[in-house]
Structure formats: structure tokens, C-alpha cells
Amino acid sequence: MPPRHARGHTSDVLSREVGYVRKPHGGRLRVALAFPNTYFVGMSNLGFQTVYRLFNELEDVVCERICLPPKQELQAQLASGKPLRTIESDTPVRDFDVIAFSVSFEWDYTNVVSMLRLAGIPVRAESRTGRDPLVVIGGAVTFVNPEPLAPFADVIAAGEGEVLIPSLMTAIRTASDRDDLLRRLAGERGFYVPSFYNVRYTADGAVAAFEPKPDTGAPGVVKKAAVKTTERMDPPSTRIFTPDTEFGSRFLIEVVRGCANLCRFCWAGYNYLPVRAFPADRILELAREARSHSGRAGLVSIALCDHPEIEHILSGLIEMGYSISPASLRLDDLTEPIVRMLHQSGERSITIAPETGSDRLRRVINKTVTNAEILEKTDLIFANGMENLKLYYMIGLPTETDSDLESIRDLTVGMRDIMLAHARPKGRIGRIVASVNPLIPKPGTTYQWLAMEDPAITDRKAKRLRALVADLDNVYFNIKSERHSYYQALLSLGDRRVAPAIEAAERNGGNWRAAVAEAGVDADFYIFRDRSGDATLPWDIIDGGMKATFFRAEFDKGLREEWTLPPKRSAENRKFLPVLS
Ligand code: SF4
């Protein structure tokens, strides 16, 4: 059934929700919280739900939601000029003091532009005045590279909402006018005001420097803001329940933030450090409160088993009668009680990420498990009743050869054989589904200087792998081509000169090839160029806490096929960190 919101009846939407907040506007700062995708997607986004709660917990703030209208309505609404209105009070967004975007994916960049247009607000910050709402862009993309969105944002909020929202509100309450507000924010940790910088470029087109404009008080680099400890903090969790969303009325909750493994390609691993566990008792309390609205708990964490009390949390959820869906599980921490409890709660499938098939290449990328351990854990998984396995692999990794592709096949066959050995006596055979994606070198990782692999080579590898796995029974491979990732890589690795292509793609309905041509953007320049000689990278304006010297040393270590073993205790990896002191 399509979400009611698709029909544009916001009162219908609210009538199907539990947990939304209505406050009188009078005397309060009004924040329109924007999710740049549909309601159906947004309401399953924990970041969006959490920022809504954090704003509304402030007595003098009223926060209401806006989402992108569904495709069939969007064009009509853009053509009619009917203004975008908030879900809670049906108020035009233009009347709000702040529009705060929570952006999680590069593909949503065009939707940011659409929503500004729908709201009747100038798309570019340079065209706005103090009478327009302040446009703030935050969310997971600010951890990677917010620079392609820079021309659209008055302010980019880089880091974690728990720290950023109180600072944002204090600055708004005390500022005398828009200019004063931007200056105050530029002086706060985690706030990047793009218009306060001139970007200088080298003769070959790379970024040479971000130069703060005189008299703005803007810092040379903006330090990301992150909470120091989550020991006494409420974990992000679903606060508004609705059946009209991707994960239905699943109760989503963040269990632990960060991952200690430091895989060399993984932006989330490096950028959410240090590992911070949320209090187990509070997780269980929130789950208890939500139980009447939901029977399924979705545990959102990149390294769930890094929580020191994960077994206690799982058994508590089972006692409450929840079925449990974990996100991808890190292999090395998977224990027999964990798998048993997940099975007991109704789960029949587990997702793990071997990333590649050979121990050698896993040492290159610092995925610190071996094939022997993977097969051992596979046995544990199927011995405890699981029926299916979902795997993530990558191709296009540094130093990868054909023999590594053969290892992907061999490892998967080894896992399949273990599955069959456990399944045959039961007479019910599950399946293994493997997703294979080309590596996109990400900002804020060891591979941030690396060019993406030549598409002809990646395509040949994809073809070779398809042939290698073509006739495997009970195993299904979904191998993505380079082309699929090309424009995503542009948005991930680009700078503010990519913004005109985002605007063009928004106008032409997502035809990126035409958009890039119209905007005169050389996408290959951003995607296939070795950046190791660049003095400054487009994302260097944000200091995520990791040092370039560390990444360079890690890269060299990778080429020597050496691991950097994960510091298991969060206290040990604190030294890397962007935490507040
Ligand atoms: S195990 Fe590696 S890939 Fe997975 S979240 Fe941790 S650092 Fe990232």
C-alpha cells in the first residue's frame, strides 16, 4: 500500500503515526527538518528521527518535518509552485527560521535542490537574504565530503547532532542578524560556513587551498564535533512509529557507535571513532517503552558486537518478545550465544562482509580476519540454526589479481559446503547471496588519494568473476559494474565546482551524463586522477580527527600486506579522535 503521504494528506499521515510532536509556534524558534527523500524512506532513518527528537527536546524550539513528495507528485508540485509545507502543522516551509537537512546519501543531493525549489527558497546561499530561513546541511555526508553541497548551504553542520544542535540553537538565540549568526557559528566547533572561504585552485585544477575571507573569523579548518562519551546518553531510537515506511513499524535503535577495526577503505570505521557504547539498561528501557508499537527490533550499528554487553541486550530483547534484526555483523566478534539468540528471536539469515577471498588481500585492506576464521564462523552460524547467509565483497582493490577473484569463488564454495552439510539432514537448504561492488575510494580513508580503477579493468574483473561463479548451486552473485558507481564517486570525491552538475541533474530528472556535460564538469578528473601529489583535498576543510600522515603510513603498510590490528578497547583508540576535549 502506498504511504498516505503520497496522496498529500498530511493529516492522514499524522493519524497513522504514534510519537510525533505538536507545539504552538508562538515565541519559539521554528525548525523545518528536511529529509531529502520520500517519507517512506525518511521515517526509517534513525538520524532523521533523532535530530527531530533533539530539536523538540528544547523547550523554545518547535521542529516539524518535511520530506520529498513522491515522484508522481513532485513534478506537478514543482510546476504548480504550490509551496512545500510541514507535516505537523501544514505550515509553508518558507515561514520557518531554519531548514535543517539531514543528508545520508550522495544520491539525495539533487533532492536537496528540489526541496529548496519547492519551498520557494533560493537554491544558492549567495542569493539568499536574512529574510530567508537559514539553510543548514548536516548528516552522514558531512563525515565524508560535504563540499559538492557547499554552494547550497548557509552552514554545514559537520559531526554528531547531539553536540551540534545545542550550539546551533545558542548561536541563533544570541545573534543580532544573519551575518552575526554566521560569524558566531564559524567560531563554533563543527560549523562550516562555505561562503566565508575563497577556494584557490592549482594550474591543473586541483584544490590548492581554502582561504578564510578576512574579517569573518572563520578557522583554517573546521573540526568535526563528536560526543566524547555515550555512557549516560540516550541512544538514537525510533520515536515516531508509522506503518508507512520502509522498515514498517520496526523499532530501530543504535547500540554502539563506531568500529574499532580500521579497515583501510571504510569511511564509517575511521569517522565514527572512538567506539562508544550506549548504556545497555537505557537501550532495554527504550525497547520496553516501544514494545506496544513494535515487535521487531532493528539494531543499528556498524559493529554491533563491539558493545561489551551485547549478549545481555539480546537476551533482554528476547525476553520482551522482540524478534531481532541486526545490521551486518563483524565476523571476529560473532559468538555462539549471539548467533543462538538471534536464531531464537526468529532470524534465519546473517549478513557478513569478508570483502575479498584471499588472506593476502585482506591484509592489504586491513580486514583483520582470515579464511580459516571465516569458515569457522560460518560453521558456527549454520550449526546454530541459520539458513541463509548474505555476503559483501568488493573488487577493484589495490594489488588485486585474478587469483584473488578465484579466491572469492573458492571461499564462497567453502561456505556453501558448510551450509549444505548442516542443511541436508534437516531437508531444508537455504542460500548464499553475495553482493560485489567496485571500490569507490572514499574521502577520510587510507584510499582518499587513490584513483578509482580503470573501468575497462573493473569490467573485465566483473566478467571474469561472473564466469567463475556462474554454475554454483545455492549461491547467487549480484556483481555491480563500475558504471553503476561512477556518478556516486563524482559526488563523493568532488568539490564545490560539481554543484552546477547537481543542479542540472535535478532539472533534467537525473540524467547525469547530460548534466555533467551541460555543467562542463570533467567527472574523470575527480574519479580517475591519482591525488597523492595534491597539497589539499576538497574534504580537507573538515578535520575529521585522523591525520594524513597516519593514512599515508597505513597505505604503505597495506602495500606491504601488513595488518594494523584493531585496538579492542575504546580507550586505546581515543588517541585518534575527533572528540571534544
Ligand atoms: S569492520 Fe571494517 S568495514 Fe566493517 S565497519 Fe568496521 S572498519 Fe568498517
Short mmCIF file of N, CA and C and ligand atoms in Angstrom, two decimals, residues 259-263 265-266 268-270 302-303 330 355 366-367, ligand 1:
data_model
loop_
_atom_site.label_atom_id
_atom_site.label_comp_id
_atom_site.label_asym_id
_atom_site.label_seq_id
_atom_site.Cartn_x
_atom_site.Cartn_y
_atom_site.Cartn_z
N CYS A 259 33.49 1.66 15.10
CA CYS A 259 34.03 0.31 14.91
C CYS A 259 35.53 0.40 15.08
N ALA A 260 36.07 -0.57 15.81
CA ALA A 260 37.49 -0.49 16.16
C ALA A 260 38.40 -1.11 15.10
N ASN A 261 37.84 -1.60 14.00
CA ASN A 261 38.67 -2.43 13.13
C ASN A 261 39.63 -1.65 12.20
N LEU A 262 39.27 -0.43 11.81
CA LEU A 262 40.12 0.39 10.95
C LEU A 262 40.44 -0.25 9.60
N CYS A 263 39.42 -0.78 8.93
CA CYS A 263 39.62 -1.25 7.56
C CYS A 263 40.02 -0.05 6.71
N PHE A 265 39.62 0.96 3.72
CA PHE A 265 38.71 1.57 2.73
C PHE A 265 37.49 2.20 3.38
N CYS A 266 37.31 2.03 4.71
CA CYS A 266 35.99 2.26 5.33
C CYS A 266 35.87 3.63 5.99
N ALA A 268 33.24 4.91 7.37
CA ALA A 268 32.47 4.86 8.63
C ALA A 268 33.38 4.43 9.77
N GLY A 269 34.25 3.47 9.51
CA GLY A 269 35.16 2.99 10.54
C GLY A 269 36.04 4.11 11.07
N TYR A 270 36.63 4.89 10.17
CA TYR A 270 37.54 5.95 10.60
C TYR A 270 36.79 7.15 11.19
N ILE A 302 27.51 -0.19 13.17
CA ILE A 302 28.40 -0.79 12.16
C ILE A 302 29.18 -1.96 12.75
N ALA A 303 29.28 -2.02 14.06
CA ALA A 303 29.99 -3.14 14.69
C ALA A 303 29.25 -3.51 15.97
N ARG A 330 30.16 -8.09 12.46
CA ARG A 330 31.59 -8.29 12.24
C ARG A 330 31.95 -9.69 12.69
N GLU A 355 34.68 -9.18 2.37
CA GLU A 355 35.26 -8.16 1.48
C GLU A 355 36.01 -8.74 0.30
N ASN A 366 43.34 -4.31 5.42
CA ASN A 366 43.22 -4.35 6.88
C ASN A 366 41.88 -4.88 7.38
N LYS A 367 41.36 -5.86 6.68
CA LYS A 367 40.21 -6.59 7.22
C LYS A 367 40.83 -7.74 8.02
S1 SF4 B 1 34.77 -3.95 10.21
FE1 SF4 B 1 35.84 -2.64 8.75
S2 SF4 B 1 34.31 -2.34 7.11
FE2 SF4 B 1 33.19 -3.03 8.91
S3 SF4 B 1 32.56 -1.13 9.92
FE3 SF4 B 1 34.48 -1.80 10.86
S4 SF4 B 1 36.07 -0.64 9.78
FE4 SF4 B 1 34.19 -0.58 8.52
#
